[in-house]
Amino acid sequence: ELKVEQNPLFLSMQEGKNYTIYCNYSTTSDRLYWYRQDPGKSLESLFVLLSNGAVKQEGRLMASLDTKARLSTLHITAAVHDLSATYFCAVGETSGSRLTFGEGTQLTVNP
Amino acid sequence: AAGVIQSPRHLIKEKRETATLKCYPIPRHDTVYWYQQGPGQDPQFLISFYEKMQSDKGSIPDRFSAQQFSDYHSELNMSSLELGDSALYFCASSFLAGYEQYFGPGTRLTVT
């Protein structure tokens, strides 16, 4: 059974600081997704990582994938309050398969 | 661009009642997925359909059933509702051969 673990689960940051969220998964997969969710809202796709060594950046967020280590990271640079949300990583074992989500990281960026 | 449509957006039911949630996938998408997200939890996969056939089944209670129709929309039927069924229910769609699932806005079900 595929397991996906995120850490930390709660993250309180000061504006302007950097931090990294980690996502480990238990079985072979080359499909790793990062989503953002605001309270009571839907899942907003941030990044889709499909191969070992993939790195994608959008604004203050950068995601990477190491399939050998079964690890993905979401790096936050110079955090701003608008980044406050819950971030989920999710793994799909094959094309068209279900997604298995991590527990989510609740990020709060304080002024 | 067209997105996944879910209806209703909010639903309040009493215990032991039934509920039907509807999902309209993005045009030309052939696969629909249903997920349940309890308060403070991560989304859990329930069931998926490809070309109107069930393609995968997760932790879906026997009280729930779902199907995909000829126009590719899907319905999740929930009977004998329990308080623990209160959650956000998301539908997502994709091309089976594609790699990204696109999520709808969700239906918030409250069971009282």
PDB file of C-alpha atoms in Angstrom:
ATOM      1  CA  GLU A   1       0.000   0.000   0.000  1.00  0.00           C
ATOM      2  CA  LEU A   2       1.358   3.370  -1.008  1.00  0.00           C
ATOM      3  CA  LYS A   3       2.045   5.714   1.890  1.00  0.00           C
ATOM      4  CA  VAL A   4       2.818   9.405   1.560  1.00  0.00           C
ATOM      5  CA  GLU A   5       4.244  11.371   4.465  1.00  0.00           C
ATOM      6  CA  GLN A   6       4.747  15.093   4.726  1.00  0.00           C
ATOM      7  CA  ASN A   7       6.664  17.117   7.226  1.00  0.00           C
ATOM      8  CA  PRO A   8       6.255  19.352   8.915  1.00  0.00           C
ATOM      9  CA  LEU A   9       2.487  19.183   9.368  1.00  0.00           C
ATOM     10  CA  PHE A  10       2.358  22.696  10.774  1.00  0.00           C
ATOM     11  CA  LEU A  11       4.672  25.515   9.808  1.00  0.00           C
ATOM     12  CA  SER A  12       4.618  29.051  11.122  1.00  0.00           C
ATOM     13  CA  MET A  13       6.961  31.388   9.298  1.00  0.00           C
ATOM     14  CA  GLN A  14       7.923  35.008   9.362  1.00  0.00           C
ATOM     15  CA  GLU A  15       7.539  36.974   6.180  1.00  0.00           C
ATOM     16  CA  GLY A  16      10.758  37.086   4.194  1.00  0.00           C
ATOM     17  CA  LYS A  17      12.066  33.767   5.492  1.00  0.00           C
ATOM     18  CA  ASN A  18      12.799  30.572   3.559  1.00  0.00           C
ATOM     19  CA  TYR A  19      11.641  27.081   4.365  1.00  0.00           C
ATOM     20  CA  THR A  20      11.218  23.624   2.867  1.00  0.00           C
ATOM     21  CA  ILE A  21       8.357  21.123   3.068  1.00  0.00           C
ATOM     22  CA  TYR A  22       9.275  17.469   2.590  1.00  0.00           C
ATOM     23  CA  CYS A  23       7.243  14.685   1.032  1.00  0.00           C
ATOM     24  CA  ASN A  24       8.310  11.045   1.274  1.00  0.00           C
ATOM     25  CA  TYR A  25       6.506   8.171  -0.393  1.00  0.00           C
ATOM     26  CA  SER A  26       6.822   4.449  -0.009  1.00  0.00           C
ATOM     27  CA  THR A  27       6.681   2.862  -3.461  1.00  0.00           C
ATOM     28  CA  THR A  28       8.108   3.485  -6.879  1.00  0.00           C
ATOM     29  CA  SER A  29       6.419   6.323  -8.678  1.00  0.00           C
ATOM     30  CA  ASP A  30       7.422   9.031 -11.101  1.00  0.00           C
ATOM     31  CA  ARG A  31       4.295  11.144 -10.712  1.00  0.00           C
ATOM     32  CA  LEU A  32       4.353  13.620  -7.881  1.00  0.00           C
ATOM     33  CA  TYR A  33       1.926  16.492  -7.484  1.00  0.00           C
ATOM     34  CA  TRP A  34       1.772  19.528  -5.243  1.00  0.00           C
ATOM     35  CA  TYR A  35      -1.533  21.207  -4.455  1.00  0.00           C
ATOM     36  CA  ARG A  36      -2.534  24.247  -2.491  1.00  0.00           C
ATOM     37  CA  GLN A  37      -5.800  24.395  -0.567  1.00  0.00           C
ATOM     38  CA  ASP A  38      -7.330  27.409   1.121  1.00  0.00           C
ATOM     39  CA  PRO A  39      -9.850  26.699   3.918  1.00  0.00           C
ATOM     40  CA  GLY A  40     -13.054  25.178   2.529  1.00  0.00           C
ATOM     41  CA  LYS A  41     -11.853  25.533  -1.034  1.00  0.00           C
ATOM     42  CA  SER A  42     -10.808  23.200  -3.802  1.00  0.00           C
ATOM     43  CA  LEU A  43      -7.352  21.850  -4.593  1.00  0.00           C
ATOM     44  CA  GLU A  44      -5.287  24.167  -6.744  1.00  0.00           C
ATOM     45  CA  SER A  45      -2.600  22.434  -8.779  1.00  0.00           C
ATOM     46  CA  LEU A  46       0.832  23.946  -8.217  1.00  0.00           C
ATOM     47  CA  PHE A  47       3.302  21.527  -9.759  1.00  0.00           C
ATOM     48  CA  VAL A  48       3.364  18.231 -11.616  1.00  0.00           C
ATOM     49  CA  LEU A  49       6.708  16.405 -11.420  1.00  0.00           C
ATOM     50  CA  LEU A  50       7.098  13.480 -13.757  1.00  0.00           C
ATOM     51  CA  SER A  51      10.734  12.439 -13.776  1.00  0.00           C
ATOM     52  CA  ASN A  52      13.726  12.017 -11.546  1.00  0.00           C
ATOM     53  CA  GLY A  53      15.507  15.297 -11.046  1.00  0.00           C
ATOM     54  CA  ALA A  54      12.553  17.370 -12.186  1.00  0.00           C
ATOM     55  CA  VAL A  55      12.579  20.903 -10.814  1.00  0.00           C
ATOM     56  CA  LYS A  56       9.835  23.457 -11.333  1.00  0.00           C
ATOM     57  CA  GLN A  57       9.490  27.001 -10.075  1.00  0.00           C
ATOM     58  CA  GLU A  58       6.599  29.389  -9.918  1.00  0.00           C
ATOM     59  CA  GLY A  59       7.075  32.666  -8.122  1.00  0.00           C
ATOM     60  CA  ARG A  60       8.297  32.034  -4.576  1.00  0.00           C
ATOM     61  CA  LEU A  61       7.695  28.275  -4.776  1.00  0.00           C
ATOM     62  CA  MET A  62      10.053  25.660  -6.175  1.00  0.00           C
ATOM     63  CA  ALA A  63       9.415  21.925  -6.248  1.00  0.00           C
ATOM     64  CA  SER A  64      11.819  19.079  -6.933  1.00  0.00           C
ATOM     65  CA  LEU A  65      11.635  15.315  -7.248  1.00  0.00           C
ATOM     66  CA  ASP A  66      14.170  12.604  -6.409  1.00  0.00           C
ATOM     67  CA  THR A  67      12.600   9.299  -7.407  1.00  0.00           C
ATOM     68  CA  LYS A  68      15.557   7.265  -6.134  1.00  0.00           C
ATOM     69  CA  ALA A  69      15.129   8.680  -2.636  1.00  0.00           C
ATOM     70  CA  ARG A  70      11.326   8.752  -3.055  1.00  0.00           C
ATOM     71  CA  LEU A  71      11.410  12.349  -1.905  1.00  0.00           C
ATOM     72  CA  SER A  72       9.969  15.599  -3.140  1.00  0.00           C
ATOM     73  CA  THR A  73      10.528  19.041  -1.670  1.00  0.00           C
ATOM     74  CA  LEU A  74       8.583  22.269  -1.879  1.00  0.00           C
ATOM     75  CA  HIS A  75      10.842  25.217  -1.149  1.00  0.00           C
ATOM     76  CA  ILE A  76       9.426  28.576  -0.155  1.00  0.00           C
ATOM     77  CA  THR A  77      11.575  31.617  -0.760  1.00  0.00           C
ATOM     78  CA  ALA A  78      10.997  34.949   1.011  1.00  0.00           C
ATOM     79  CA  ALA A  79       7.553  33.985   2.248  1.00  0.00           C
ATOM     80  CA  VAL A  80       4.658  36.424   2.063  1.00  0.00           C
ATOM     81  CA  HIS A  81       1.325  36.335   3.887  1.00  0.00           C
ATOM     82  CA  ASP A  82      -0.552  35.333   0.720  1.00  0.00           C
ATOM     83  CA  LEU A  83       1.207  31.964   0.795  1.00  0.00           C
ATOM     84  CA  SER A  84      -0.675  30.992   3.962  1.00  0.00           C
ATOM     85  CA  ALA A  85      -2.612  27.831   3.074  1.00  0.00           C
ATOM     86  CA  THR A  86      -2.434  24.049   3.372  1.00  0.00           C
ATOM     87  CA  TYR A  87      -0.072  22.360   0.936  1.00  0.00           C
ATOM     88  CA  PHE A  88      -0.531  18.748  -0.088  1.00  0.00           C
ATOM     89  CA  CYS A  89       1.740  16.462  -1.998  1.00  0.00           C
ATOM     90  CA  ALA A  90       0.137  13.548  -3.811  1.00  0.00           C
ATOM     91  CA  VAL A  91       1.487  10.531  -5.614  1.00  0.00           C
ATOM     92  CA  GLY A  92      -0.024   8.648  -8.532  1.00  0.00           C
ATOM     93  CA  GLU A  93       1.458   5.230  -9.178  1.00  0.00           C
ATOM     94  CA  THR A  94       0.618   5.147 -12.860  1.00  0.00           C
ATOM     95  CA  SER A  95      -1.094   7.235 -15.482  1.00  0.00           C
ATOM     96  CA  GLY A  96      -4.774   7.399 -14.742  1.00  0.00           C
ATOM     97  CA  SER A  97      -4.448   5.947 -11.263  1.00  0.00           C
ATOM     98  CA  ARG A  98      -5.817   7.304  -8.015  1.00  0.00           C
ATOM     99  CA  LEU A  99      -3.865   9.929  -6.109  1.00  0.00           C
ATOM    100  CA  THR A 100      -2.631   9.188  -2.608  1.00  0.00           C
ATOM    101  CA  PHE A 101      -2.207  12.365  -0.593  1.00  0.00           C
ATOM    102  CA  GLY A 102       0.108  13.286   2.214  1.00  0.00           C
ATOM    103  CA  GLU A 103      -1.384  14.628   5.418  1.00  0.00           C
ATOM    104  CA  GLY A 104      -0.870  18.215   4.335  1.00  0.00           C
ATOM    105  CA  THR A 105       1.286  21.026   5.692  1.00  0.00           C
ATOM    106  CA  GLN A 106      -0.608  23.935   7.199  1.00  0.00           C
ATOM    107  CA  LEU A 107       1.505  26.997   6.482  1.00  0.00           C
ATOM    108  CA  THR A 108       1.000  30.290   8.286  1.00  0.00           C
ATOM    109  CA  VAL A 109       3.086  33.267   7.261  1.00  0.00           C
ATOM    110  CA  ASN A 110       3.167  35.970   9.895  1.00  0.00           C
ATOM    111  CA  PRO A 111       3.884  39.628   9.124  1.00  0.00           C
TER     112      PRO A 111
ATOM    113  CA  ALA B   1     -11.193  27.192 -20.067  1.00  0.00           C
ATOM    114  CA  ALA B   2     -13.939  24.854 -18.932  1.00  0.00           C
ATOM    115  CA  GLY B   3     -13.483  23.323 -15.525  1.00  0.00           C
ATOM    116  CA  VAL B   4     -14.997  20.446 -13.594  1.00  0.00           C
ATOM    117  CA  ILE B   5     -18.502  21.270 -12.402  1.00  0.00           C
ATOM    118  CA  GLN B   6     -19.997  19.835  -9.248  1.00  0.00           C
ATOM    119  CA  SER B   7     -23.493  20.205  -7.933  1.00  0.00           C
ATOM    120  CA  PRO B   8     -24.812  21.010  -5.508  1.00  0.00           C
ATOM    121  CA  ARG B   9     -22.084  23.033  -3.854  1.00  0.00           C
ATOM    122  CA  HIS B  10     -23.635  22.674  -0.415  1.00  0.00           C
ATOM    123  CA  LEU B  11     -25.978  20.026   0.899  1.00  0.00           C
ATOM    124  CA  ILE B  12     -27.508  19.532   4.301  1.00  0.00           C
ATOM    125  CA  LYS B  13     -29.108  16.197   5.125  1.00  0.00           C
ATOM    126  CA  GLU B  14     -30.303  14.408   8.206  1.00  0.00           C
ATOM    127  CA  LYS B  15     -29.069  11.056   9.444  1.00  0.00           C
ATOM    128  CA  ARG B  16     -30.418   8.092   7.497  1.00  0.00           C
ATOM    129  CA  GLU B  17     -31.352  10.240   4.511  1.00  0.00           C
ATOM    130  CA  THR B  18     -29.921   9.831   1.021  1.00  0.00           C
ATOM    131  CA  ALA B  19     -27.869  12.252  -1.067  1.00  0.00           C
ATOM    132  CA  THR B  20     -26.819  12.436  -4.696  1.00  0.00           C
ATOM    133  CA  LEU B  21     -23.773  14.393  -5.776  1.00  0.00           C
ATOM    134  CA  LYS B  22     -23.163  15.198  -9.432  1.00  0.00           C
ATOM    135  CA  CYS B  23     -19.966  15.782 -11.359  1.00  0.00           C
ATOM    136  CA  TYR B  24     -19.535  17.102 -14.899  1.00  0.00           C
ATOM    137  CA  PRO B  25     -15.980  16.531 -16.136  1.00  0.00           C
ATOM    138  CA  ILE B  26     -14.004  18.774 -18.413  1.00  0.00           C
ATOM    139  CA  PRO B  27     -15.131  18.177 -22.034  1.00  0.00           C
ATOM    140  CA  ARG B  28     -13.326  15.255 -23.696  1.00  0.00           C
ATOM    141  CA  HIS B  29     -12.013  13.932 -20.385  1.00  0.00           C
ATOM    142  CA  ASP B  30     -12.779  10.227 -20.136  1.00  0.00           C
ATOM    143  CA  THR B  31     -11.936   9.512 -16.479  1.00  0.00           C
ATOM    144  CA  VAL B  32     -13.674  10.693 -13.340  1.00  0.00           C
ATOM    145  CA  TYR B  33     -12.446  10.314  -9.764  1.00  0.00           C
ATOM    146  CA  TRP B  34     -14.241  10.891  -6.464  1.00  0.00           C
ATOM    147  CA  TYR B  35     -12.444  11.905  -3.260  1.00  0.00           C
ATOM    148  CA  GLN B  36     -13.713  12.544   0.261  1.00  0.00           C
ATOM    149  CA  GLN B  37     -12.031  15.058   2.550  1.00  0.00           C
ATOM    150  CA  GLY B  38     -13.043  15.085   6.197  1.00  0.00           C
ATOM    151  CA  PRO B  39     -12.405  18.134   8.393  1.00  0.00           C
ATOM    152  CA  GLY B  40      -8.681  18.698   8.842  1.00  0.00           C
ATOM    153  CA  GLN B  41      -7.826  15.615   6.799  1.00  0.00           C
ATOM    154  CA  ASP B  42      -6.278  14.865   3.443  1.00  0.00           C
ATOM    155  CA  PRO B  43      -8.472  13.792   0.512  1.00  0.00           C
ATOM    156  CA  GLN B  44      -9.181  10.067   0.384  1.00  0.00           C
ATOM    157  CA  PHE B  45      -9.877   8.299  -2.881  1.00  0.00           C
ATOM    158  CA  LEU B  46     -13.312   6.714  -3.164  1.00  0.00           C
ATOM    159  CA  ILE B  47     -13.838   5.444  -6.698  1.00  0.00           C
ATOM    160  CA  SER B  48     -13.023   6.155 -10.343  1.00  0.00           C
ATOM    161  CA  PHE B  49     -14.539   5.505 -13.743  1.00  0.00           C
ATOM    162  CA  TYR B  50     -12.992   5.234 -17.175  1.00  0.00           C
ATOM    163  CA  GLU B  51     -15.241   5.223 -20.226  1.00  0.00           C
ATOM    164  CA  LYS B  52     -18.283   4.581 -18.018  1.00  0.00           C
ATOM    165  CA  MET B  53     -16.764   1.516 -16.362  1.00  0.00           C
ATOM    166  CA  GLN B  54     -15.492   1.410 -12.800  1.00  0.00           C
ATOM    167  CA  SER B  55     -11.723   1.484 -13.037  1.00  0.00           C
ATOM    168  CA  ASP B  56     -10.627   1.572  -9.390  1.00  0.00           C
ATOM    169  CA  LYS B  57     -12.200   1.401  -5.969  1.00  0.00           C
ATOM    170  CA  GLY B  58     -10.870   2.787  -2.734  1.00  0.00           C
ATOM    171  CA  SER B  59     -12.300   3.214   0.726  1.00  0.00           C
ATOM    172  CA  ILE B  60     -15.876   3.706  -0.362  1.00  0.00           C
ATOM    173  CA  PRO B  61     -18.524   2.498   2.100  1.00  0.00           C
ATOM    174  CA  ASP B  62     -21.029  -0.067   0.872  1.00  0.00           C
ATOM    175  CA  ARG B  63     -23.731   2.546   1.505  1.00  0.00           C
ATOM    176  CA  PHE B  64     -22.284   4.589  -1.341  1.00  0.00           C
ATOM    177  CA  SER B  65     -22.557   3.817  -5.028  1.00  0.00           C
ATOM    178  CA  ALA B  66     -21.495   5.684  -8.122  1.00  0.00           C
ATOM    179  CA  GLN B  67     -21.719   5.517 -11.860  1.00  0.00           C
ATOM    180  CA  GLN B  68     -20.639   7.341 -14.964  1.00  0.00           C
ATOM    181  CA  PHE B  69     -23.203   8.038 -17.640  1.00  0.00           C
ATOM    182  CA  SER B  70     -23.033   8.086 -21.425  1.00  0.00           C
ATOM    183  CA  ASP B  71     -22.358  11.845 -21.414  1.00  0.00           C
ATOM    184  CA  TYR B  72     -19.454  11.166 -19.013  1.00  0.00           C
ATOM    185  CA  HIS B  73     -21.006  12.929 -16.059  1.00  0.00           C
ATOM    186  CA  SER B  74     -20.882  10.970 -12.829  1.00  0.00           C
ATOM    187  CA  GLU B  75     -23.108  10.692  -9.787  1.00  0.00           C
ATOM    188  CA  LEU B  76     -22.213   9.597  -6.264  1.00  0.00           C
ATOM    189  CA  ASN B  77     -25.199   8.193  -4.402  1.00  0.00           C
ATOM    190  CA  MET B  78     -25.024   8.037  -0.646  1.00  0.00           C
ATOM    191  CA  SER B  79     -27.635   6.275   1.446  1.00  0.00           C
ATOM    192  CA  SER B  80     -28.278   5.845   5.170  1.00  0.00           C
ATOM    193  CA  LEU B  81     -26.194   8.926   5.829  1.00  0.00           C
ATOM    194  CA  GLU B  82     -24.199   9.067   9.038  1.00  0.00           C
ATOM    195  CA  LEU B  83     -22.747  12.030  10.901  1.00  0.00           C
ATOM    196  CA  GLY B  84     -19.281  10.864   9.852  1.00  0.00           C
ATOM    197  CA  ASP B  85     -20.174  11.323   6.197  1.00  0.00           C
ATOM    198  CA  SER B  86     -20.002  15.086   6.694  1.00  0.00           C
ATOM    199  CA  ALA B  87     -17.122  16.133   4.461  1.00  0.00           C
ATOM    200  CA  LEU B  88     -16.043  17.868   1.294  1.00  0.00           C
ATOM    201  CA  TYR B  89     -16.524  15.638  -1.725  1.00  0.00           C
ATOM    202  CA  PHE B  90     -14.341  16.374  -4.700  1.00  0.00           C
ATOM    203  CA  CYS B  91     -14.653  15.142  -8.215  1.00  0.00           C
ATOM    204  CA  ALA B  92     -11.669  15.239 -10.550  1.00  0.00           C
ATOM    205  CA  SER B  93     -11.344  14.434 -14.233  1.00  0.00           C
ATOM    206  CA  SER B  94      -8.537  13.554 -16.604  1.00  0.00           C
ATOM    207  CA  PHE B  95      -7.625  11.772 -19.780  1.00  0.00           C
ATOM    208  CA  LEU B  96      -6.727   8.241 -18.721  1.00  0.00           C
ATOM    209  CA  ALA B  97      -3.527   8.544 -20.642  1.00  0.00           C
ATOM    210  CA  GLY B  98      -2.843  11.950 -19.182  1.00  0.00           C
ATOM    211  CA  TYR B  99      -0.993  12.697 -16.015  1.00  0.00           C
ATOM    212  CA  GLU B 100      -2.991  15.435 -14.339  1.00  0.00           C
ATOM    213  CA  GLN B 101      -6.290  15.316 -12.502  1.00  0.00           C
ATOM    214  CA  TYR B 102      -8.305  18.513 -12.492  1.00  0.00           C
ATOM    215  CA  PHE B 103     -10.374  19.032  -9.374  1.00  0.00           C
ATOM    216  CA  GLY B 104     -13.835  20.511  -9.151  1.00  0.00           C
ATOM    217  CA  PRO B 105     -14.896  23.034  -6.494  1.00  0.00           C
ATOM    218  CA  GLY B 106     -16.299  20.320  -4.262  1.00  0.00           C
ATOM    219  CA  THR B 107     -19.628  19.630  -2.578  1.00  0.00           C
ATOM    220  CA  ARG B 108     -19.813  20.286   1.133  1.00  0.00           C
ATOM    221  CA  LEU B 109     -22.101  17.714   2.703  1.00  0.00           C
ATOM    222  CA  THR B 110     -23.316  18.284   6.233  1.00  0.00           C
ATOM    223  CA  VAL B 111     -25.214  15.513   7.972  1.00  0.00           C
ATOM    224  CA  THR B 112     -27.164  16.552  11.065  1.00  0.00           C
TER     225      THR B 112
END
